[in-house]
Coordinates of C-alpha atoms in Angstrom, one line a residue:
X29 CA 66.7 -20.9 -17.2
X30 CA 63.7 -21.2 -14.9
X31 CA 63.8 -18.5 -12.2
X32 CA 63.1 -21.0 -9.4
X33 CA 64.6 -18.6 -6.8
X34 CA 61.4 -16.5 -7.0
X35 CA 59.6 -19.2 -5.0
X36 CA 60.1 -20.0 -1.3
X37 CA 59.6 -23.4 0.1
X38 CA 56.4 -23.9 2.1
X39 CA 57.3 -25.2 5.5
X40 CA 56.5 -28.7 6.6
X41 CA 55.0 -29.6 10.0
X42 CA 57.3 -30.4 12.8
X43 CA 55.4 -33.4 14.0
X44 CA 57.6 -36.5 14.8
X45 CA 54.8 -38.1 16.8
X46 CA 52.7 -38.7 13.7
X47 CA 50.9 -42.1 13.6
X48 CA 49.1 -42.1 10.3
X49 CA 51.9 -43.8 8.3
X50 CA 51.3 -47.1 10.2
X51 CA 47.5 -47.1 9.5
X52 CA 45.3 -48.5 6.7
X53 CA 42.0 -47.2 5.4
X54 CA 39.4 -49.5 6.8
X55 CA 36.1 -48.0 5.7
X56 CA 34.5 -45.4 3.5
X57 CA 34.3 -41.8 4.9
X58 CA 31.2 -39.7 4.9
X59 CA 31.0 -38.4 1.3
X60 CA 29.8 -34.9 0.4
X61 CA 29.5 -34.0 -3.3
X62 CA 30.2 -30.3 -4.1
X63 CA 29.6 -30.7 -7.8
X64 CA 26.7 -28.4 -7.8
X65 CA 28.6 -25.6 -6.0
X66 CA 32.4 -25.8 -6.2
X67 CA 32.3 -27.8 -9.4
X68 CA 29.6 -25.7 -11.0
X69 CA 31.3 -22.4 -10.3
X70 CA 34.3 -23.6 -12.2
X71 CA 32.4 -24.4 -15.4
X72 CA 32.9 -22.2 -18.5
X73 CA 29.1 -22.5 -18.9
X74 CA 27.5 -23.1 -15.5
X75 CA 24.6 -25.5 -15.3
X76 CA 21.0 -24.2 -15.7
X77 CA 18.4 -25.3 -13.3
X78 CA 17.2 -28.3 -15.4
X79 CA 20.8 -29.6 -15.6
X80 CA 21.3 -29.1 -11.9
X81 CA 18.2 -31.2 -11.3
X82 CA 19.5 -34.0 -13.5
X83 CA 22.9 -33.9 -11.8
X84 CA 21.3 -33.9 -8.4
X85 CA 19.2 -36.9 -9.3
X86 CA 22.4 -38.7 -10.3
X87 CA 24.0 -37.9 -7.0
X88 CA 20.9 -39.3 -5.2
X89 CA 21.1 -42.5 -7.3
X90 CA 24.8 -42.9 -6.5
X91 CA 24.0 -42.8 -2.8
X92 CA 25.4 -39.5 -1.6
X93 CA 23.8 -38.5 1.7
X94 CA 25.3 -35.1 1.8
X95 CA 25.2 -32.7 -1.2
X96 CA 26.3 -29.1 -1.3
X97 CA 23.8 -27.6 -3.8
X98 CA 25.2 -24.1 -4.0
X99 CA 25.4 -20.6 -2.6
X100 CA 21.7 -19.7 -2.7
X101 CA 22.1 -16.3 -0.9
X102 CA 24.5 -15.1 -3.6
X103 CA 23.0 -16.5 -6.8
X104 CA 19.3 -16.4 -7.9
X105 CA 19.7 -19.5 -10.1
X106 CA 21.0 -21.5 -7.1
X107 CA 18.2 -20.1 -4.9
X108 CA 15.6 -21.1 -7.5
X109 CA 17.2 -24.5 -7.8
X110 CA 17.0 -25.2 -4.1
X111 CA 13.4 -24.1 -4.0
X112 CA 12.6 -26.4 -6.9
X113 CA 14.1 -29.3 -5.0
X114 CA 12.0 -28.5 -2.0
X115 CA 8.8 -27.7 -3.9
X116 CA 9.0 -30.8 -6.0
X117 CA 9.9 -33.0 -3.1
X118 CA 13.1 -34.2 -4.7
X119 CA 15.3 -34.4 -1.6
X120 CA 15.3 -37.9 0.0
X121 CA 14.4 -38.0 3.7
X122 CA 17.9 -39.3 4.6
X123 CA 19.9 -36.6 2.7
X124 CA 21.4 -33.5 4.1
X125 CA 21.3 -30.6 1.8
X126 CA 24.4 -28.4 2.3
X127 CA 24.4 -24.6 1.5
X128 CA 27.4 -22.3 1.6
X129 CA 27.4 -18.8 2.8
X130 CA 29.9 -16.2 4.0
X131 CA 29.7 -14.9 7.5
X132 CA 27.5 -11.9 6.7
X133 CA 24.1 -11.5 8.3
X134 CA 22.1 -10.6 5.1
X135 CA 23.5 -13.6 3.4
X136 CA 22.8 -15.9 6.3
X137 CA 19.3 -14.6 6.5
X138 CA 18.6 -15.3 2.8
X139 CA 20.2 -18.7 3.2
X140 CA 17.6 -19.6 5.8
X141 CA 14.9 -18.4 3.5
X142 CA 16.2 -20.7 0.8
X143 CA 16.3 -23.8 3.0
X144 CA 12.8 -23.3 4.3
X145 CA 11.1 -26.7 4.2
X146 CA 14.3 -28.6 4.1
X147 CA 14.2 -31.3 6.7
X148 CA 17.9 -31.8 7.1
X149 CA 20.4 -29.0 6.2
X150 CA 24.1 -28.3 6.7
X151 CA 24.8 -24.6 6.8
X152 CA 28.4 -24.1 5.8
X153 CA 30.1 -20.9 6.8
X154 CA 33.7 -20.0 6.1
X155 CA 36.3 -17.2 6.2
X156 CA 39.9 -17.3 5.2
X157 CA 42.4 -17.6 8.0
X158 CA 45.8 -18.0 6.2
X159 CA 48.8 -15.8 6.9
X160 CA 48.9 -14.5 3.4
X161 CA 45.2 -13.6 3.1
X162 CA 45.1 -11.9 6.5
X163 CA 47.9 -9.7 5.2
X164 CA 47.1 -8.9 1.6
X165 CA 43.4 -9.4 1.3
X166 CA 41.8 -8.5 4.7
X167 CA 44.6 -6.5 6.3
X168 CA 43.2 -7.8 9.6
X169 CA 44.6 -9.2 12.9
X170 CA 44.3 -12.7 14.1
X171 CA 41.6 -11.7 16.6
X172 CA 39.6 -9.8 14.0
X173 CA 39.7 -12.8 11.7
X174 CA 38.6 -15.2 14.5
X175 CA 35.8 -12.8 15.4
X176 CA 34.4 -13.1 11.9
X177 CA 34.0 -16.9 12.4
X178 CA 32.5 -16.4 15.9
X179 CA 30.0 -13.8 14.6
X180 CA 29.0 -16.1 11.7
X181 CA 28.3 -18.9 14.1
X182 CA 26.1 -16.6 16.2
X183 CA 24.1 -15.5 13.2
X184 CA 23.5 -19.1 12.2
X185 CA 22.3 -19.9 15.8
X186 CA 20.0 -16.8 15.6
X187 CA 18.2 -17.7 12.4
X188 CA 18.0 -21.5 13.0
X189 CA 15.7 -20.7 16.0
X190 CA 12.8 -20.3 13.6
X191 CA 13.8 -23.0 11.2
X192 CA 11.6 -26.1 11.2
X193 CA 14.1 -28.8 10.6
X194 CA 17.5 -30.2 11.6
X195 CA 20.5 -27.9 11.2
X196 CA 24.2 -29.0 11.3
X197 CA 26.8 -26.3 11.3
X198 CA 29.9 -26.6 9.1
X199 CA 32.8 -24.3 9.5
X200 CA 35.8 -24.0 7.2
X201 CA 38.9 -22.0 7.9
X202 CA 39.5 -21.3 4.2
X203 CA 43.1 -21.6 3.1
X204 CA 43.7 -23.9 6.1
X205 CA 46.9 -25.3 4.6
X206 CA 48.4 -21.8 4.7
X207 CA 47.3 -21.1 8.3
X208 CA 49.5 -21.6 11.4
X209 CA 48.2 -24.7 13.0
X210 CA 47.8 -23.3 16.6
X211 CA 45.8 -20.4 15.1
X212 CA 43.6 -22.7 13.0
X213 CA 42.9 -24.7 16.1
X214 CA 42.1 -21.6 18.1
X215 CA 39.6 -20.3 15.5
X216 CA 37.9 -23.7 15.2
X217 CA 37.7 -24.1 18.9
X218 CA 36.1 -20.7 19.2
X219 CA 33.4 -21.8 16.7
X220 CA 32.8 -25.0 18.5
X221 CA 32.4 -23.3 21.8
X222 CA 30.1 -20.6 20.4
X223 CA 27.9 -23.2 18.9
X224 CA 27.8 -25.3 22.1
X225 CA 29.1 -28.4 20.3
X226 CA 29.0 -31.7 22.0
X227 CA 29.1 -35.4 21.3
X228 CA 25.3 -35.2 20.6
X229 CA 25.5 -31.8 18.8
X230 CA 28.5 -32.3 16.5
X231 CA 30.0 -29.6 14.2
X232 CA 31.6 -30.3 10.9
X233 CA 35.0 -28.8 11.0
X234 CA 36.2 -28.8 7.3
X235 CA 39.9 -28.3 6.8
X236 CA 40.4 -27.5 3.1
X237 CA 43.5 -27.6 1.1
X238 CA 42.1 -24.6 -0.7
X239 CA 45.3 -24.4 -2.7
X240 CA 47.5 -27.4 -2.6
X241 CA 50.7 -26.1 -1.2
X242 CA 52.9 -29.1 -0.3
X243 CA 53.2 -32.9 -0.5
X244 CA 50.4 -35.1 0.7
X245 CA 52.2 -36.2 3.8
X246 CA 52.3 -32.6 5.0
X247 CA 48.5 -32.3 4.7
X248 CA 48.2 -35.6 6.6
X249 CA 50.4 -34.2 9.4
X250 CA 48.2 -31.1 9.6
X251 CA 45.0 -33.1 9.8
X252 CA 46.4 -35.5 12.5
X253 CA 47.8 -32.6 14.4
X254 CA 44.3 -30.9 14.5
X255 CA 42.5 -34.2 15.3
X256 CA 44.7 -34.8 18.3
X257 CA 44.7 -31.2 19.6
X258 CA 40.9 -30.6 19.7
X259 CA 40.0 -30.4 23.3
X260 CA 37.0 -32.6 22.7
X261 CA 37.4 -34.7 19.5
X262 CA 34.0 -36.3 20.0
X263 CA 32.2 -33.1 19.2
X264 CA 33.9 -32.8 15.8
X265 CA 33.1 -34.4 12.5
X266 CA 36.5 -33.8 10.8
X267 CA 36.1 -33.1 7.1
X268 CA 38.6 -32.5 4.4
X269 CA 38.3 -30.6 1.1
X270 CA 41.4 -31.1 -1.0
X271 CA 42.2 -29.3 -4.3
X272 CA 44.5 -30.6 -7.0
X273 CA 46.9 -27.8 -7.7
X274 CA 50.0 -30.1 -7.4
X275 CA 48.1 -33.0 -8.9
X276 CA 48.1 -35.0 -5.7
X277 CA 44.6 -34.4 -4.3
X278 CA 43.6 -38.0 -4.2
X279 CA 46.8 -38.9 -2.4
X280 CA 46.3 -36.0 0.0
X281 CA 42.7 -37.2 0.8
X282 CA 43.8 -40.8 1.3
X283 CA 46.6 -39.9 3.7
X284 CA 44.2 -37.5 5.5
X285 CA 41.8 -40.4 6.0
X286 CA 44.7 -42.3 7.6
X287 CA 45.3 -39.2 9.8
X288 CA 41.8 -39.2 11.2
X289 CA 39.5 -37.4 8.7
X290 CA 35.9 -38.6 8.9
X291 CA 34.5 -36.9 5.8
X292 CA 35.5 -36.0 2.3
X293 CA 34.2 -33.2 0.2
X294 CA 34.9 -33.4 -3.6
X295 CA 33.4 -33.8 -7.0
X296 CA 32.7 -36.5 -9.5
X297 CA 35.9 -37.0 -11.6
X298 CA 37.6 -34.0 -9.9
X299 CA 36.0 -31.0 -11.7
X300 CA 36.6 -27.7 -9.9
X301 CA 38.6 -24.5 -9.8
X302 CA 42.1 -24.5 -11.5
X303 CA 43.2 -28.1 -11.6
X304 CA 40.1 -29.2 -9.8
X305 CA 38.8 -30.6 -6.6
X306 CA 39.6 -34.1 -5.3
X307 CA 38.0 -36.8 -7.4
X308 CA 35.7 -38.7 -5.0
X309 CA 35.0 -41.5 -7.5
X310 CA 38.8 -42.1 -7.8
X311 CA 39.0 -42.5 -4.1
X312 CA 35.9 -44.7 -4.0
X313 CA 37.1 -47.0 -6.8
X314 CA 40.5 -47.1 -5.1
X315 CA 38.8 -48.4 -1.9
X316 CA 36.7 -50.9 -4.0
X317 CA 40.0 -52.2 -5.5
X318 CA 41.2 -53.0 -2.0
X319 CA 38.1 -54.9 -1.0
X320 CA 36.5 -52.0 0.9
X321 CA 32.9 -51.1 0.4
X322 CA 32.9 -47.5 -0.9
X323 CA 29.3 -47.0 0.3
X324 CA 28.4 -45.5 -3.1
X325 CA 26.5 -47.2 -5.9
X326 CA 29.1 -46.8 -8.6
X327 CA 28.7 -50.0 -10.6
X328 CA 27.8 -48.2 -13.9
X329 CA 30.6 -45.7 -14.6
X330 CA 29.4 -45.2 -18.1
X331 CA 26.1 -43.7 -16.9
X332 CA 27.9 -41.4 -14.5
X333 CA 30.2 -40.2 -17.4
X334 CA 27.2 -39.6 -19.6
X335 CA 25.5 -37.3 -17.1
X336 CA 28.8 -35.6 -16.1
X337 CA 29.7 -34.8 -19.7
X338 CA 26.3 -33.6 -20.7
X339 CA 25.6 -31.4 -17.7
X340 CA 29.2 -30.0 -17.3
X341 CA 29.8 -29.8 -21.0
X342 CA 33.2 -31.3 -20.5
X343 CA 34.8 -34.4 -22.1
X344 CA 36.3 -37.2 -20.0
X345 CA 40.0 -37.5 -20.5
X346 CA 40.9 -40.9 -22.1
X347 CA 43.4 -41.6 -19.4
X348 CA 41.2 -40.6 -16.5
X349 CA 41.5 -43.2 -13.7
X350 CA 38.8 -45.9 -14.0
X351 CA 36.6 -43.7 -16.3
X352 CA 38.8 -43.0 -19.3
X353 CA 38.2 -45.0 -22.5
X354 CA 41.8 -46.3 -22.5
X355 CA 42.4 -47.2 -18.8
X356 CA 41.5 -50.8 -19.4
X357 CA 43.5 -51.0 -22.6
X358 CA 46.9 -52.5 -23.2
X359 CA 49.0 -51.6 -26.3
X360 CA 52.2 -53.2 -25.1
X361 CA 52.6 -56.7 -26.3
X362 CA 54.0 -57.9 -23.0
X363 CA 51.1 -56.4 -21.2
X364 CA 48.6 -58.0 -23.6
X365 CA 50.3 -61.4 -23.1
X366 CA 50.2 -61.0 -19.3
X367 CA 46.5 -60.0 -19.4
X368 CA 45.7 -63.0 -21.6
X369 CA 47.4 -65.4 -19.3
X370 CA 45.9 -63.8 -16.2
X371 CA 42.4 -64.1 -17.5
X372 CA 42.9 -67.7 -18.6
X373 CA 44.3 -68.5 -15.1
X374 CA 41.3 -66.9 -13.5
X375 CA 39.0 -69.1 -15.5
X376 CA 40.9 -72.2 -14.8
X377 CA 41.4 -71.7 -11.1
X378 CA 38.0 -70.2 -10.4
X379 CA 39.7 -68.2 -7.6
X380 CA 37.8 -66.2 -5.0
X381 CA 39.8 -63.0 -5.8
X382 CA 40.4 -61.0 -9.0
X383 CA 44.0 -61.3 -9.9
X384 CA 45.0 -60.3 -13.4
X385 CA 48.2 -58.4 -14.3
X386 CA 47.8 -54.8 -15.3
X387 CA 44.1 -54.8 -14.5
X388 CA 43.7 -53.9 -10.8
X389 CA 39.9 -54.4 -11.0
X390 CA 37.5 -56.3 -13.3
X391 CA 36.2 -53.8 -15.8
X392 CA 32.8 -55.5 -15.7
X393 CA 32.4 -54.5 -12.1
X394 CA 32.2 -50.9 -13.2
X395 CA 29.9 -51.6 -16.1
X396 CA 32.7 -51.5 -18.6
X397 CA 33.1 -54.1 -21.3
X398 CA 36.0 -56.5 -21.9
X399 CA 36.1 -55.3 -25.5
X400 CA 38.3 -52.3 -24.9
X401 CA 40.9 -54.2 -22.9
X402 CA 43.3 -55.0 -25.6
X403 CA 44.1 -52.7 -28.6
X404 CA 46.5 -53.8 -31.3
X405 CA 49.0 -51.5 -32.8
X406 CA 52.6 -51.7 -34.0
X407 CA 53.9 -52.0 -30.4
X408 CA 51.7 -55.0 -29.7
X409 CA 52.9 -58.5 -29.6
X410 CA 51.7 -62.0 -30.3
X411 CA 49.8 -62.3 -27.0
X412 CA 47.5 -59.4 -27.7
X413 CA 46.4 -60.7 -31.1
X414 CA 45.8 -64.2 -29.6
X415 CA 43.8 -62.6 -26.8
X416 CA 41.6 -60.7 -29.2
X417 CA 40.9 -63.9 -31.2
X418 CA 40.0 -65.8 -28.0
X419 CA 38.1 -63.1 -26.1
X420 CA 36.2 -61.7 -29.1
X421 CA 35.7 -64.6 -31.4
X422 CA 36.4 -67.8 -29.4
X423 CA 39.4 -69.0 -31.5
X424 CA 42.0 -70.4 -29.1
X425 CA 45.1 -70.3 -31.4
X426 CA 47.8 -72.8 -30.7
X427 CA 50.7 -71.2 -29.0
X428 CA 53.0 -71.9 -31.9
X429 CA 50.6 -70.0 -34.2
X430 CA 50.6 -66.8 -32.1
X431 CA 53.6 -65.3 -33.8
X432 CA 52.7 -66.4 -37.3
X433 CA 49.4 -64.6 -37.2
X434 CA 50.7 -61.6 -35.1
X435 CA 53.2 -61.0 -37.9
X436 CA 50.3 -60.7 -40.4
X437 CA 48.6 -58.1 -38.2
X438 CA 51.9 -56.3 -37.6
X439 CA 52.1 -55.4 -41.3
X440 CA 48.7 -53.7 -41.1
X441 CA 49.4 -51.9 -37.9
X442 CA 52.7 -50.4 -39.2
X443 CA 50.7 -48.9 -42.1
X444 CA 47.6 -47.6 -40.3
X445 CA 48.4 -47.6 -36.6
X446 CA 45.8 -49.2 -34.4
X447 CA 44.0 -52.3 -35.7
X448 CA 40.5 -53.1 -34.6
X449 CA 39.3 -56.5 -33.5
X450 CA 37.0 -56.6 -36.6
X451 CA 40.0 -56.0 -38.9
X452 CA 41.9 -58.7 -37.1
X453 CA 39.1 -61.2 -37.6
X454 CA 38.7 -60.2 -41.2
X455 CA 42.4 -60.8 -41.8
X456 CA 42.2 -64.2 -40.0
X457 CA 39.4 -65.3 -42.3
X458 CA 41.3 -64.1 -45.4
X459 CA 44.6 -65.7 -44.5
X460 CA 43.3 -69.0 -43.0
X461 CA 39.6 -69.9 -43.1
X462 CA 38.9 -68.6 -46.6
X463 CA 42.3 -69.8 -48.0
X464 CA 40.6 -72.0 -50.7
X465 CA 42.7 -71.5 -53.8
X466 CA 44.1 -73.2 -55.7
X467 CA 42.8 -76.3 -53.9
X468 CA 39.2 -76.1 -52.6
X469 CA 37.9 -79.0 -50.5
X470 CA 34.4 -80.1 -51.3
X471 CA 33.6 -83.4 -49.6
X472 CA 35.1 -86.5 -48.1
X473 CA 34.0 -90.1 -47.6
X474 CA 35.8 -91.9 -44.7
X475 CA 35.9 -95.7 -44.4
X476 CA 37.1 -97.4 -41.2
X477 CA 39.2 -100.4 -42.2
X478 CA 40.3 -101.3 -38.7
X479 CA 39.7 -104.8 -37.3
X480 CA 40.2 -105.1 -33.5
X481 CA 40.9 -108.8 -33.9
X482 CA 44.0 -108.1 -36.1
X483 CA 47.0 -106.3 -34.7
X484 CA 49.1 -105.1 -37.6
X485 CA 50.6 -101.9 -39.1
X486 CA 48.3 -101.6 -42.1
X487 CA 46.5 -98.4 -42.6
X488 CA 43.1 -98.4 -40.9
X489 CA 41.4 -95.5 -42.9
X490 CA 40.4 -95.1 -46.5
X491 CA 39.2 -91.7 -47.8
X492 CA 37.6 -90.6 -51.0
X493 CA 38.4 -86.9 -51.3
X494 CA 36.6 -84.5 -53.7
X495 CA 38.2 -81.1 -54.3
X496 CA 38.5 -78.5 -57.1
X497 CA 41.8 -77.2 -58.5
X498 CA 41.3 -73.8 -60.0
X499 CA 37.6 -74.7 -60.5
X500 CA 38.2 -78.2 -62.0
X501 CA 36.8 -81.0 -59.9
X502 CA 39.0 -83.9 -58.9
X503 CA 38.5 -87.1 -56.9
X504 CA 41.3 -89.1 -55.3
X505 CA 41.5 -92.0 -52.9
X506 CA 44.1 -92.5 -50.2
X507 CA 44.9 -94.6 -47.2
X508 CA 46.3 -93.6 -43.8
X509 CA 46.3 -94.0 -40.1
X510 CA 43.2 -91.8 -39.5
X511 CA 41.5 -89.2 -41.7
X512 CA 44.1 -86.5 -41.3
X513 CA 47.0 -88.8 -42.2
X514 CA 45.1 -90.1 -45.2
X515 CA 44.3 -86.5 -46.4
X516 CA 48.0 -85.6 -45.9
X517 CA 49.1 -88.5 -48.1
X518 CA 46.5 -87.7 -50.7
X519 CA 47.5 -84.0 -51.0
X520 CA 51.2 -84.6 -51.1
X521 CA 50.7 -86.8 -54.1
X522 CA 48.6 -84.1 -55.7
X523 CA 50.9 -81.1 -55.0
X524 CA 54.1 -83.1 -55.8
X525 CA 56.2 -82.5 -52.6
X526 CA 56.4 -84.1 -49.2
X527 CA 54.4 -82.5 -46.3
X528 CA 54.3 -83.4 -42.7
X529 CA 51.8 -82.6 -39.9
X530 CA 53.7 -81.1 -37.0
X531 CA 50.8 -80.4 -34.7
X532 CA 47.0 -80.7 -34.6
X533 CA 44.6 -78.9 -32.3
X534 CA 40.9 -78.6 -32.1
X535 CA 38.2 -77.1 -29.9
X536 CA 34.5 -76.2 -29.8
X537 CA 33.7 -72.7 -31.0
X538 CA 30.1 -72.8 -29.8
X539 CA 27.8 -75.1 -27.7
X540 CA 24.6 -76.9 -28.5
X541 CA 23.3 -79.1 -31.2
X542 CA 24.6 -76.8 -34.0
X543 CA 28.0 -76.3 -32.4
X544 CA 30.9 -75.6 -34.6
X545 CA 34.5 -76.8 -34.1
X546 CA 37.7 -75.1 -35.1
X547 CA 40.7 -77.2 -36.2
X548 CA 44.3 -76.1 -36.5
X549 CA 47.0 -77.9 -38.6
X550 CA 50.6 -77.1 -38.5
X551 CA 52.0 -78.3 -41.8
X552 CA 55.7 -78.6 -42.8
X553 CA 56.9 -78.3 -46.4
X554 CA 59.8 -80.8 -46.0
X555 CA 61.5 -79.8 -49.2
X556 CA 61.7 -76.1 -48.3
X557 CA 61.8 -76.7 -44.5
X558 CA 59.0 -74.2 -44.2
X559 CA 55.9 -74.6 -42.0
X560 CA 52.6 -72.8 -41.7
X561 CA 49.3 -73.2 -40.0
X562 CA 45.9 -73.9 -41.6
X563 CA 42.5 -73.4 -40.0
X564 CA 39.2 -75.0 -40.7
X565 CA 35.8 -74.7 -39.1
X566 CA 32.7 -76.9 -39.4
X567 CA 29.9 -78.5 -37.4
X568 CA 31.7 -81.8 -38.2
X569 CA 35.1 -82.1 -36.7
X570 CA 36.4 -84.3 -39.6
X571 CA 35.4 -81.7 -42.1
X572 CA 37.0 -78.9 -40.0
X573 CA 40.2 -80.9 -39.9
X574 CA 40.3 -81.5 -43.6
X575 CA 39.6 -77.8 -44.3
X576 CA 42.5 -77.0 -42.0
X577 CA 44.8 -79.2 -44.1
X578 CA 43.7 -77.6 -47.3
X579 CA 44.1 -74.1 -45.7
X580 CA 47.7 -75.0 -44.8
X581 CA 48.5 -76.5 -48.2
X582 CA 47.3 -73.4 -50.0
X583 CA 49.3 -71.2 -47.6
X584 CA 52.5 -73.3 -48.3
X585 CA 51.9 -73.0 -52.1
X586 CA 51.5 -69.2 -51.6
X587 CA 54.8 -69.1 -49.9
X588 CA 56.3 -71.0 -52.9
X589 CA 54.7 -68.5 -55.2
X590 CA 52.6 -71.3 -56.8
X591 CA 49.2 -70.1 -55.7

């Protein structure tokens, strides 16, 4: 049995005056990518300088205005990377380069050496303030821990005097979620006062969920409590940095935005220590799905994935939100049917908004293709197979035909698992379009016998039908009310049993002068009370219809075992 009694419950915040549950996210936050620092340090094989440059260029292309590029005072490769960005003029004029450092003078001094020539920089200092770390790591009092933060702020002020460029201070009480709120506020206020923060000289106060310790609502309470208790909220840019230890970092970030956070630090697709940082793209795409501009250029998720996987040497999980190969895929038959109907309704209604069951956003808005939407396996239903035939190949199968053809595909899927669209089309050709034995239609001559001046019940169409039976050519004549009826009469005389057309459908497959048409005939074997569909295609609709009749006749004979 699990020894759950070893663990004590992390206390929640006693904060009944919370207001965040009644709010909605209205706009995108300030985004800060920490892929090149927090994300990179968690890689089995950290990025080399060239890979960091490629990743940095991606972040620029995506529209990030703040990027934490590393810990240049503690790592030579990160120092060299930053110098490369400066020397090769790779930093856009409107971007803030963020650098992390502990509150130690020699590290802060080297940090300022590294950012020499950077026009806009965020110097990010931190020290851990949590109850547990004060006890077991630092063995220090509250006042001693607070003094570390104050001294770090003083040192940044000292070295920025000789820096030719804009400096914004960022302070993080690391392990914030394990820190008593009044004490966290006290330390942050001491930093703000020491810096001389004001409305025109803001400080980024970053409140990290360094280790996710409780449910997202508790983090939201902590953020709102801090936001409302700063003595001058206008001098603070309130930032969050959630981790994903409990698997709820995205929810924590979104609730924290409701609670008053202005800024989010995270990584692309959530890479980071342990279970990772918050996934900034997940949040951004969530906003996009709600009609909010995410303020990032994320239309081509495949390009982002490509750089991410190559530089991080990590594979994207197939179920990763928005980016996984299977997230716009439906295996369930009922889901496939709903998607099919939703897409068709969208086309017919030409509505202003995207509304398709099981697809919260249009995959094409992310640079994804419609091709992966529906996958067919043994759990799929008739709607999915019909959707593939329509979406991929333009065949709009009559509704009564959906189950008949789905049963054909079901046999394959039960043997091999997933069935690809190509296999589905190949089987469609085999079972319908290329069903040309034993009777193979060759040509038809149609004569119109109608006379508008005479109103009678006589047949108005004569056909001369040429076909082969097991390779032997035959020619027959027949009369009927239209070409299809005449061909039906001719063929039932040939095959020796009564057949009846239950339904007929046709549609254009392509457009233009060489357009092809598809025809579908639902044909009943009246003697056996058994029906099946036939399909024909041609640039001539009459020929397509006749081919459909022959296809259906051959299928009926196959059912009788006479093929």
